[in-house]
mmCIF file of C-alpha atoms and ligand atoms in Angstrom:
data_model
loop_
_atom_site.group_PDB
_atom_site.id
_atom_site.type_symbol
_atom_site.label_atom_id
_atom_site.label_comp_id
_atom_site.label_asym_id
_atom_site.label_seq_id
_atom_site.Cartn_x
_atom_site.Cartn_y
_atom_site.Cartn_z
ATOM 1 C CA UNK Q 29 17.285 1.445 23.558
ATOM 2 C CA UNK Q 30 16.047 0.524 20.165
ATOM 3 C CA UNK Q 31 18.326 1.139 17.227
ATOM 4 C CA UNK Q 32 17.848 3.160 14.079
ATOM 5 C CA UNK Q 33 18.840 1.185 10.982
ATOM 6 C CA UNK Q 34 18.907 1.948 7.254
ATOM 7 C CA UNK Q 35 18.906 -1.163 5.099
ATOM 8 C CA UNK Q 36 18.808 -0.683 1.253
ATOM 9 C CA UNK Q 37 19.418 -2.659 -1.824
ATOM 10 C CA UNK Q 38 22.181 -0.682 -3.615
ATOM 11 C CA UNK Q 39 24.083 -1.124 -6.856
ATOM 12 C CA UNK Q 40 27.938 -0.991 -6.613
ATOM 13 C CA UNK Q 41 27.788 2.510 -7.998
ATOM 14 C CA UNK Q 42 25.527 3.571 -5.102
ATOM 15 C CA UNK Q 43 21.976 3.824 -6.695
ATOM 16 C CA UNK Q 44 18.856 2.576 -4.945
ATOM 17 C CA UNK Q 45 16.614 2.880 -7.898
ATOM 18 C CA UNK Q 46 16.792 2.524 -11.746
ATOM 19 C CA UNK Q 47 16.048 5.330 -14.203
ATOM 20 C CA UNK Q 48 12.909 7.495 -13.598
ATOM 21 C CA UNK Q 49 11.412 6.103 -10.485
ATOM 22 C CA UNK Q 50 7.972 7.517 -9.779
ATOM 23 C CA UNK Q 51 4.357 6.736 -8.818
ATOM 24 C CA UNK Q 52 3.130 3.908 -11.001
ATOM 25 C CA UNK Q 53 6.672 2.886 -12.046
ATOM 26 C CA UNK Q 54 8.109 1.949 -8.736
ATOM 27 C CA UNK Q 55 11.909 1.811 -8.929
ATOM 28 C CA UNK Q 56 11.936 2.699 -12.521
ATOM 29 C CA UNK Q 57 13.577 1.037 -15.430
ATOM 30 C CA UNK Q 58 16.422 -1.448 -15.490
ATOM 31 C CA UNK Q 59 16.945 -2.341 -11.915
ATOM 32 C CA UNK Q 60 17.892 -5.703 -10.757
ATOM 33 C CA UNK Q 61 18.174 -4.551 -7.154
ATOM 34 C CA UNK Q 62 15.465 -6.851 -5.784
ATOM 35 C CA UNK Q 63 15.991 -9.985 -7.874
ATOM 36 C CA UNK Q 64 17.519 -11.698 -4.892
ATOM 37 C CA UNK Q 65 14.115 -11.420 -3.063
ATOM 38 C CA UNK Q 66 12.785 -14.091 -5.496
ATOM 39 C CA UNK Q 67 15.640 -16.023 -6.876
ATOM 40 C CA UNK Q 68 16.049 -18.627 -4.207
ATOM 41 C CA UNK Q 69 14.195 -21.606 -2.646
ATOM 42 C CA UNK Q 70 13.981 -20.439 0.947
ATOM 43 C CA UNK Q 71 10.653 -18.705 1.805
ATOM 44 C CA UNK Q 72 10.946 -15.606 4.035
ATOM 45 C CA UNK Q 73 9.422 -16.110 7.451
ATOM 46 C CA UNK Q 74 8.330 -12.392 7.546
ATOM 47 C CA UNK Q 75 7.417 -11.470 4.000
ATOM 48 C CA UNK Q 76 4.853 -13.554 2.056
ATOM 49 C CA UNK Q 77 6.020 -14.614 -1.302
ATOM 50 C CA UNK Q 78 9.607 -13.879 -0.973
ATOM 51 C CA UNK Q 79 11.918 -16.760 -1.862
ATOM 52 C CA UNK Q 80 15.488 -16.034 -1.145
ATOM 53 C CA UNK Q 81 18.696 -18.059 -1.204
ATOM 54 C CA UNK Q 82 19.448 -19.621 2.267
ATOM 55 C CA UNK Q 83 22.110 -17.064 3.312
ATOM 56 C CA UNK Q 84 20.018 -14.060 2.083
ATOM 57 C CA UNK Q 85 16.862 -15.400 3.854
ATOM 58 C CA UNK Q 86 18.875 -15.647 7.116
ATOM 59 C CA UNK Q 87 20.121 -12.033 6.843
ATOM 60 C CA UNK Q 88 16.899 -10.629 5.562
ATOM 61 C CA UNK Q 89 14.533 -12.257 8.085
ATOM 62 C CA UNK Q 90 16.861 -11.338 10.953
ATOM 63 C CA UNK Q 91 16.733 -7.759 10.012
ATOM 64 C CA UNK Q 92 13.066 -7.718 9.318
ATOM 65 C CA UNK Q 93 12.364 -9.177 12.660
ATOM 66 C CA UNK Q 94 14.159 -6.391 14.332
ATOM 67 C CA UNK Q 95 12.004 -3.632 12.860
ATOM 68 C CA UNK Q 96 8.974 -2.317 14.743
ATOM 69 C CA UNK Q 97 8.348 0.927 12.844
ATOM 70 C CA UNK Q 98 9.537 2.535 9.585
ATOM 71 C CA UNK Q 99 10.353 6.103 8.661
ATOM 72 C CA UNK Q 100 10.126 6.668 4.851
ATOM 73 C CA UNK Q 101 10.865 9.750 2.881
ATOM 74 C CA UNK Q 102 8.081 11.187 0.787
ATOM 75 C CA UNK Q 103 9.752 10.139 -2.404
ATOM 76 C CA UNK Q 104 9.808 6.523 -1.225
ATOM 77 C CA UNK Q 105 6.178 6.853 -0.244
ATOM 78 C CA UNK Q 106 5.097 8.389 -3.538
ATOM 79 C CA UNK Q 107 7.095 6.110 -5.752
ATOM 80 C CA UNK Q 108 5.629 3.166 -3.955
ATOM 81 C CA UNK Q 109 2.116 4.345 -4.550
ATOM 82 C CA UNK Q 110 1.596 4.900 -0.815
ATOM 83 C CA UNK Q 111 2.287 1.316 -0.111
ATOM 84 C CA UNK Q 112 -1.404 0.634 -0.935
ATOM 85 C CA UNK Q 113 -2.438 2.211 2.372
ATOM 86 C CA UNK Q 114 -0.181 -0.039 4.390
ATOM 87 C CA UNK Q 115 3.566 0.004 4.721
ATOM 88 C CA UNK Q 116 6.793 -1.598 3.463
ATOM 89 C CA UNK Q 117 6.946 -4.026 6.321
ATOM 90 C CA UNK Q 118 3.922 -6.231 7.388
ATOM 91 C CA UNK Q 119 4.211 -5.658 11.106
ATOM 92 C CA UNK Q 120 5.616 -2.155 11.283
ATOM 93 C CA UNK Q 121 3.810 1.215 11.421
ATOM 94 C CA UNK Q 122 4.751 3.676 8.848
ATOM 95 C CA UNK Q 123 5.938 7.298 9.369
ATOM 96 C CA UNK Q 124 6.292 9.478 6.288
ATOM 97 C CA UNK Q 125 8.729 12.468 6.448
ATOM 98 C CA UNK Q 126 7.805 15.520 4.274
ATOM 99 C CA UNK Q 127 7.841 19.306 4.409
ATOM 100 C CA UNK Q 128 4.507 19.405 2.676
ATOM 101 C CA UNK Q 129 0.868 18.245 3.574
ATOM 102 C CA UNK Q 130 -0.203 14.842 2.360
ATOM 103 C CA UNK Q 131 -3.600 14.767 0.680
ATOM 104 C CA UNK Q 132 -4.612 11.244 1.698
ATOM 105 C CA UNK Q 133 -3.163 8.722 4.081
ATOM 106 C CA UNK Q 134 -4.616 5.617 5.756
ATOM 107 C CA UNK Q 135 -4.944 5.358 9.537
ATOM 108 C CA UNK Q 136 -1.904 3.014 9.535
ATOM 109 C CA UNK Q 137 0.232 5.744 8.167
ATOM 110 C CA UNK Q 138 1.400 8.989 9.856
ATOM 111 C CA UNK Q 139 2.808 12.088 8.339
ATOM 112 C CA UNK Q 140 5.615 13.914 10.168
ATOM 113 C CA UNK Q 141 6.440 17.371 8.871
ATOM 114 C CA UNK Q 142 8.460 18.699 11.747
ATOM 115 C CA UNK Q 143 11.834 16.967 10.875
ATOM 116 C CA UNK Q 144 13.778 13.841 11.152
ATOM 117 C CA UNK Q 145 14.234 13.947 14.970
ATOM 118 C CA UNK Q 146 10.436 14.026 15.490
ATOM 119 C CA UNK Q 147 9.877 11.289 12.837
ATOM 120 C CA UNK Q 148 12.339 8.949 14.525
ATOM 121 C CA UNK Q 149 10.986 9.749 18.010
ATOM 122 C CA UNK Q 150 7.384 9.006 16.912
ATOM 123 C CA UNK Q 151 8.575 5.723 15.205
ATOM 124 C CA UNK Q 152 10.514 4.767 18.246
ATOM 125 C CA UNK Q 153 7.439 5.330 20.426
ATOM 126 C CA UNK Q 154 5.365 3.051 18.109
ATOM 127 C CA UNK Q 155 8.067 0.423 17.647
ATOM 128 C CA UNK Q 156 7.335 -1.464 21.000
ATOM 129 C CA UNK Q 157 11.043 -1.625 21.820
ATOM 130 C CA UNK Q 158 12.041 -2.869 18.383
ATOM 131 C CA UNK Q 159 14.198 -0.937 15.948
ATOM 132 C CA UNK Q 160 13.259 1.873 13.616
ATOM 133 C CA UNK Q 161 13.980 1.201 9.855
ATOM 134 C CA UNK Q 162 14.699 4.085 7.633
ATOM 135 C CA UNK Q 163 13.662 4.056 3.856
ATOM 136 C CA UNK Q 164 15.074 6.508 1.285
ATOM 137 C CA UNK Q 165 18.462 7.991 0.524
ATOM 138 C CA UNK Q 166 17.273 11.491 1.602
ATOM 139 C CA UNK Q 167 15.954 10.110 4.896
ATOM 140 C CA UNK Q 168 19.019 8.244 5.709
ATOM 141 C CA UNK Q 169 21.166 11.309 4.942
ATOM 142 C CA UNK Q 170 19.039 13.493 7.222
ATOM 143 C CA UNK Q 171 19.266 10.944 10.014
ATOM 144 C CA UNK Q 172 23.065 10.634 9.602
ATOM 145 C CA UNK Q 173 23.420 14.427 9.754
ATOM 146 C CA UNK Q 174 21.383 14.463 12.960
ATOM 147 C CA UNK Q 175 23.625 11.632 14.470
ATOM 148 C CA UNK Q 176 20.694 9.284 14.798
ATOM 149 C CA UNK Q 177 21.719 6.330 12.693
ATOM 150 C CA UNK Q 178 23.184 3.190 14.458
ATOM 151 C CA UNK Q 179 23.504 0.831 11.503
ATOM 152 C CA UNK Q 180 23.893 1.173 7.747
ATOM 153 C CA UNK Q 181 23.068 -1.978 5.867
ATOM 154 C CA UNK Q 182 23.886 -2.434 2.165
ATOM 155 C CA UNK Q 183 22.434 -5.336 0.201
ATOM 156 C CA UNK Q 184 24.957 -4.692 -2.430
ATOM 157 C CA UNK Q 185 23.969 -5.981 -5.875
ATOM 158 C CA UNK Q 186 26.816 -6.553 -8.353
ATOM 159 C CA UNK Q 187 25.809 -4.149 -11.021
ATOM 160 C CA UNK Q 188 26.748 -0.701 -12.024
ATOM 161 C CA UNK Q 189 23.270 0.915 -12.712
ATOM 162 C CA UNK Q 190 24.781 4.085 -14.041
ATOM 163 C CA UNK Q 191 21.661 6.155 -13.060
ATOM 164 C CA UNK Q 192 18.883 6.368 -10.552
ATOM 165 C CA UNK Q 193 18.398 7.909 -7.044
ATOM 166 C CA UNK Q 194 21.711 7.814 -5.118
ATOM 167 C CA UNK Q 195 21.791 6.232 -1.777
ATOM 168 C CA UNK Q 196 24.791 8.384 -0.693
ATOM 169 C CA UNK Q 197 24.076 12.039 -0.579
ATOM 170 C CA UNK Q 198 26.223 14.869 0.513
ATOM 171 C CA UNK Q 199 27.166 15.108 4.229
ATOM 172 C CA UNK Q 200 28.739 17.977 6.026
ATOM 173 C CA UNK Q 201 31.707 15.735 7.050
ATOM 174 C CA UNK Q 202 32.750 12.195 7.068
ATOM 175 C CA UNK Q 203 31.069 9.503 9.119
ATOM 176 C CA UNK Q 204 33.077 6.502 10.260
ATOM 177 C CA UNK Q 205 31.606 3.054 9.804
ATOM 178 C CA UNK Q 206 32.678 -0.290 11.382
ATOM 179 C CA UNK Q 207 31.929 -3.391 9.318
ATOM 180 C CA UNK Q 208 30.288 -5.886 11.595
ATOM 181 C CA UNK Q 209 29.028 -8.481 9.215
ATOM 182 C CA UNK Q 210 29.603 -9.458 5.550
ATOM 183 C CA UNK Q 211 27.565 -12.241 4.055
ATOM 184 C CA UNK Q 212 28.165 -13.154 0.428
ATOM 185 C CA UNK Q 213 25.009 -14.684 -1.260
ATOM 186 C CA UNK Q 214 23.891 -15.511 -4.786
ATOM 187 C CA UNK Q 215 23.357 -12.154 -6.499
ATOM 188 C CA UNK Q 216 23.973 -9.891 -3.444
ATOM 189 C CA UNK Q 217 26.402 -9.258 -0.660
ATOM 190 C CA UNK Q 218 24.971 -8.239 2.623
ATOM 191 C CA UNK Q 219 27.167 -5.597 4.414
ATOM 192 C CA UNK Q 220 26.261 -4.456 7.889
ATOM 193 C CA UNK Q 221 28.079 -1.457 9.222
ATOM 194 C CA UNK Q 222 27.788 0.285 12.677
ATOM 195 C CA UNK Q 223 28.023 3.967 12.709
ATOM 196 C CA UNK Q 224 30.945 5.065 15.008
ATOM 197 C CA UNK Q 225 30.097 7.897 17.272
HETATM 198 N N1 NAP O 18 16.719 0.072 -3.015
HETATM 199 C C1 NAP O 18 16.155 0.125 -1.887
HETATM 200 O O1 NAP O 18 16.279 -0.713 -0.943
HETATM 201 C C2 NAP O 18 15.190 1.327 -1.603
HETATM 202 C C3 NAP O 18 14.691 1.545 -0.227
HETATM 203 C C4 NAP O 18 13.916 2.579 -0.041
HETATM 204 C C5 NAP O 18 13.619 3.473 -1.043
HETATM 205 N N2 NAP O 18 13.977 3.117 -2.328
HETATM 206 C C6 NAP O 18 13.687 4.065 -3.442
HETATM 207 O O2 NAP O 18 14.362 5.211 -3.223
HETATM 208 C C7 NAP O 18 13.592 6.343 -3.759
HETATM 209 C C8 NAP O 18 13.491 7.429 -2.784
HETATM 210 O O3 NAP O 18 14.727 7.889 -2.209
HETATM 211 P P1 NAP O 18 15.142 9.404 -2.182
HETATM 212 O O4 NAP O 18 16.402 9.517 -1.612
HETATM 213 O O5 NAP O 18 14.890 9.970 -3.552
HETATM 214 O O6 NAP O 18 13.983 10.068 -1.261
HETATM 215 P P2 NAP O 18 13.371 9.834 0.173
HETATM 216 O O7 NAP O 18 14.363 9.751 1.150
HETATM 217 O O8 NAP O 18 12.409 8.676 0.135
HETATM 218 O O9 NAP O 18 12.437 11.134 0.211
HETATM 219 C C9 NAP O 18 13.003 12.390 0.350
HETATM 220 C C10 NAP O 18 11.984 13.438 0.673
HETATM 221 O O10 NAP O 18 11.669 13.256 2.161
HETATM 222 C C11 NAP O 18 11.251 14.533 2.722
HETATM 223 N N3 NAP O 18 12.304 14.919 3.632
HETATM 224 C C12 NAP O 18 13.516 14.554 3.745
HETATM 225 N N4 NAP O 18 14.159 15.062 4.801
HETATM 226 C C13 NAP O 18 13.242 15.811 5.378
HETATM 227 C C14 NAP O 18 13.177 16.631 6.620
HETATM 228 N N5 NAP O 18 14.205 16.735 7.359
HETATM 229 N N6 NAP O 18 12.001 17.220 6.962
HETATM 230 C C15 NAP O 18 10.949 17.108 6.165
HETATM 231 N N7 NAP O 18 10.913 16.326 4.979
HETATM 232 C C16 NAP O 18 12.014 15.685 4.678
HETATM 233 C C17 NAP O 18 11.472 15.591 1.433
HETATM 234 O O11 NAP O 18 10.175 15.590 0.763
HETATM 235 P P3 NAP O 18 9.396 17.014 0.463
HETATM 236 O O12 NAP O 18 10.491 18.040 0.354
HETATM 237 O O13 NAP O 18 8.708 16.751 -0.724
HETATM 238 O O14 NAP O 18 8.550 17.222 1.614
HETATM 239 C C18 NAP O 18 12.452 14.857 0.548
HETATM 240 O O15 NAP O 18 12.358 15.309 -0.840
HETATM 241 C C19 NAP O 18 12.292 5.791 -4.148
HETATM 242 O O16 NAP O 18 12.166 5.635 -5.545
HETATM 243 C C20 NAP O 18 12.249 4.541 -3.412
HETATM 244 O O17 NAP O 18 11.321 3.565 -4.019
HETATM 245 C C21 NAP O 18 14.807 2.230 -2.618
#
């Protein structure tokens, strides 16, 4: 069975964006959350133009190779300007979760408005046996509430951003995690947790 994974670049105080993210402004002001994508000398084998440190490239490409479809929340989709009609991953089909109709989407993108279970089921069916990646704090929270997340991955950047969209949102109860991998790298520490069930 393919897995459901949520991998995000996150500040130590738990933010996944800077101040005032929105369409046309991406992640907003003052973030250094993605500097590690471009600070190294090892090209990604999956993402054109990314040059990471050697340990980050190893972790990042291994994760990217696992993903066959992505479920993104509407905020992620809109703040990313609809991913230019494509998606956040070069080889993965995109499913966008929203309660509302979406005016315009490309044929490579699918709106799901019937909830997180349906979005993950549709993504899994399109993933060709690979894993489903989640994008957005709201979507990860919804999937955790539904008991559908297998792994939470933090690319933890050593900064206190002080503001932005939080990765961690209220849950009805605690969720136990088991650390399965911790890889320190220049400008980021990669922490991979399995969700205990
Ligand atoms: N740092 C990183 O690695 C990283 C990764 C991904 C995203 N981001 C950034 O994070 C920000 C978005 O995160 P976010 O937490 O604000 O939002 P999000 O998870 O992207 O989207 C939340 C929205 O998704 C829809 N939604 C959520 N659960 C739903 C459900 N069960 N049924 C139907 N619709 C549902 C709702 O939209 P409606 O109510 O409007 O329908 C909700 O407001 C963006 O700025 C993005 O660029 C950062």
